[in-house]
């Protein structure tokens, strides 16, 4: 099945009213602190939040930096981000309406899974300045052992997801788009699966299918996710990976190098 942009905006329009309560990671301040630590924003920075959604990431930067610009395709989500943004542009990440090297920092949490790849990440690297950073955060499977079951759970919970990642995929995405070095960090988020699956955009049938995957999960999946079960409810330790890449400074031209060498 091909997933269209309209499918994505329809899904998030349904979720907009309750999005901020749909996962514990949404408002997890510890995850926010890890993101800020990796992004290392400075007061004069211009920051671009790609797939800003309701502004949960934008608000981490608001007041800390000179400017926060948000980009998203779903008006119902992005309208809620306006109080934390200096500017909102409703547009797809694959064609950012910004000049090369415009931002000091680009962040994108739980967005790249819905985008054309690698085009969207290449755009993020294009608009960040040399020496600036691109930070991508996404849920990932731990490794090959939980991959198939976890990807199935993620697909059931959000049928408009187009990409599913292992930790090394995110690092590679940022590196291949032109960043070097790329630093990665894991972060584990504890989610009550019944709360997490009640996202306002999927039917009970999908939620029951998610429970069924947990009930029949392999020992490897249960161990990696440290799954706990009580009275038919499951708690999953879900893995986020944060990948922060630096856009290399432009190589100095030959004449600059010669000039420097003669001084
Ligand atoms: C899971 S939400 C993440 C929101 C926010 N970054 C956060 O961490 O809470 C995903 C967002 O990506 C947006 N989105 C999906 N595809 C997009 C695209 N191609 N370009 C821009 N935004 C997109 C959706 O509209 C939605 O608001």
XYZ file of N, CA and C and ligand atoms in Angstrom, residues 5 8 12 19 25 49-53 56-57 71-74 77 91-94 109-111 113-115, ligand 1:
108
model
N 0.782 11.793 1.212
C 0.892 12.923 2.146
C -0.452 13.168 2.826
N -1.055 10.962 5.690
C -0.293 11.405 6.876
C -1.025 12.549 7.574
N -2.689 12.620 11.405
C -2.304 13.534 12.493
C -3.402 14.552 12.821
N -2.707 14.573 21.089
C -1.344 14.118 20.772
C -0.394 14.200 21.977
N 6.783 9.653 26.289
C 7.964 10.391 25.811
C 7.633 11.804 25.337
N 12.791 23.522 13.620
C 12.182 22.287 14.133
C 11.357 21.676 12.993
N 11.875 20.615 12.390
C 11.216 19.979 11.244
C 10.237 18.928 11.760
N 9.001 18.931 11.226
C 7.912 18.096 11.748
C 7.658 18.507 13.201
N 7.435 19.805 13.375
C 7.336 20.372 14.735
C 6.110 19.875 15.482
N 5.093 19.363 14.754
C 3.896 18.885 15.436
C 3.311 19.971 16.316
N 6.220 20.410 20.863
C 6.828 19.870 22.089
C 8.348 20.023 22.098
N 8.964 19.979 20.912
C 10.417 20.199 20.831
C 10.698 21.696 20.716
N 8.339 23.724 10.956
C 7.826 23.245 9.673
C 7.008 21.994 9.942
N 5.828 21.906 9.341
C 5.020 20.694 9.467
C 3.992 20.675 8.329
N 3.449 19.502 8.045
C 2.428 19.413 6.986
C 1.001 19.392 7.536
N 0.834 19.184 8.843
C -0.521 19.046 9.401
C -0.896 20.305 10.191
N -2.013 20.027 13.884
C -0.917 19.825 14.836
C -0.143 21.138 15.010
N 4.598 23.177 5.300
C 5.235 22.731 4.053
C 5.927 21.398 4.313
N 6.102 20.583 3.271
C 6.799 19.311 3.499
C 8.307 19.481 3.707
N 8.845 18.635 4.539
C 10.274 18.696 4.866
C 11.160 18.410 3.658
N 10.578 17.747 2.667
C 11.391 17.354 1.505
C 11.749 18.539 0.628
N 12.221 15.393 15.636
C 11.898 14.256 16.512
C 10.688 13.517 15.969
N 10.829 12.215 15.815
C 9.743 11.340 15.355
C 9.105 11.849 14.056
N 9.946 12.377 13.156
C 9.432 12.889 11.897
C 9.927 12.118 10.683
N 10.437 9.191 9.974
C 9.753 7.932 9.631
C 8.601 8.127 8.637
N 8.141 9.382 8.481
C 7.022 9.672 7.573
C 7.485 10.300 6.251
N 8.780 10.503 6.112
C 9.271 11.359 5.005
C 9.929 10.571 3.887
C 4.930 11.987 15.670
S 4.668 13.666 15.244
C 6.133 14.414 15.950
C 5.889 15.841 16.393
C 7.019 16.484 17.193
N 8.256 16.508 16.454
C 7.210 15.779 18.520
O 8.307 15.298 18.789
O 6.243 15.739 19.301
C 5.066 13.669 13.522
C 4.795 14.990 12.803
O 5.423 14.905 11.520
C 4.640 15.643 10.597
N 5.045 15.231 9.246
C 4.858 14.028 8.676
N 5.374 14.005 7.436
C 5.928 15.224 7.230
C 6.623 15.821 6.133
N 6.875 15.136 5.018
N 7.056 17.092 6.255
C 6.799 17.797 7.394
N 6.140 17.286 8.458
C 5.715 16.018 8.382
C 3.224 15.279 11.009
O 2.284 16.193 10.498
C 3.332 15.289 12.531
O 2.990 16.551 13.065
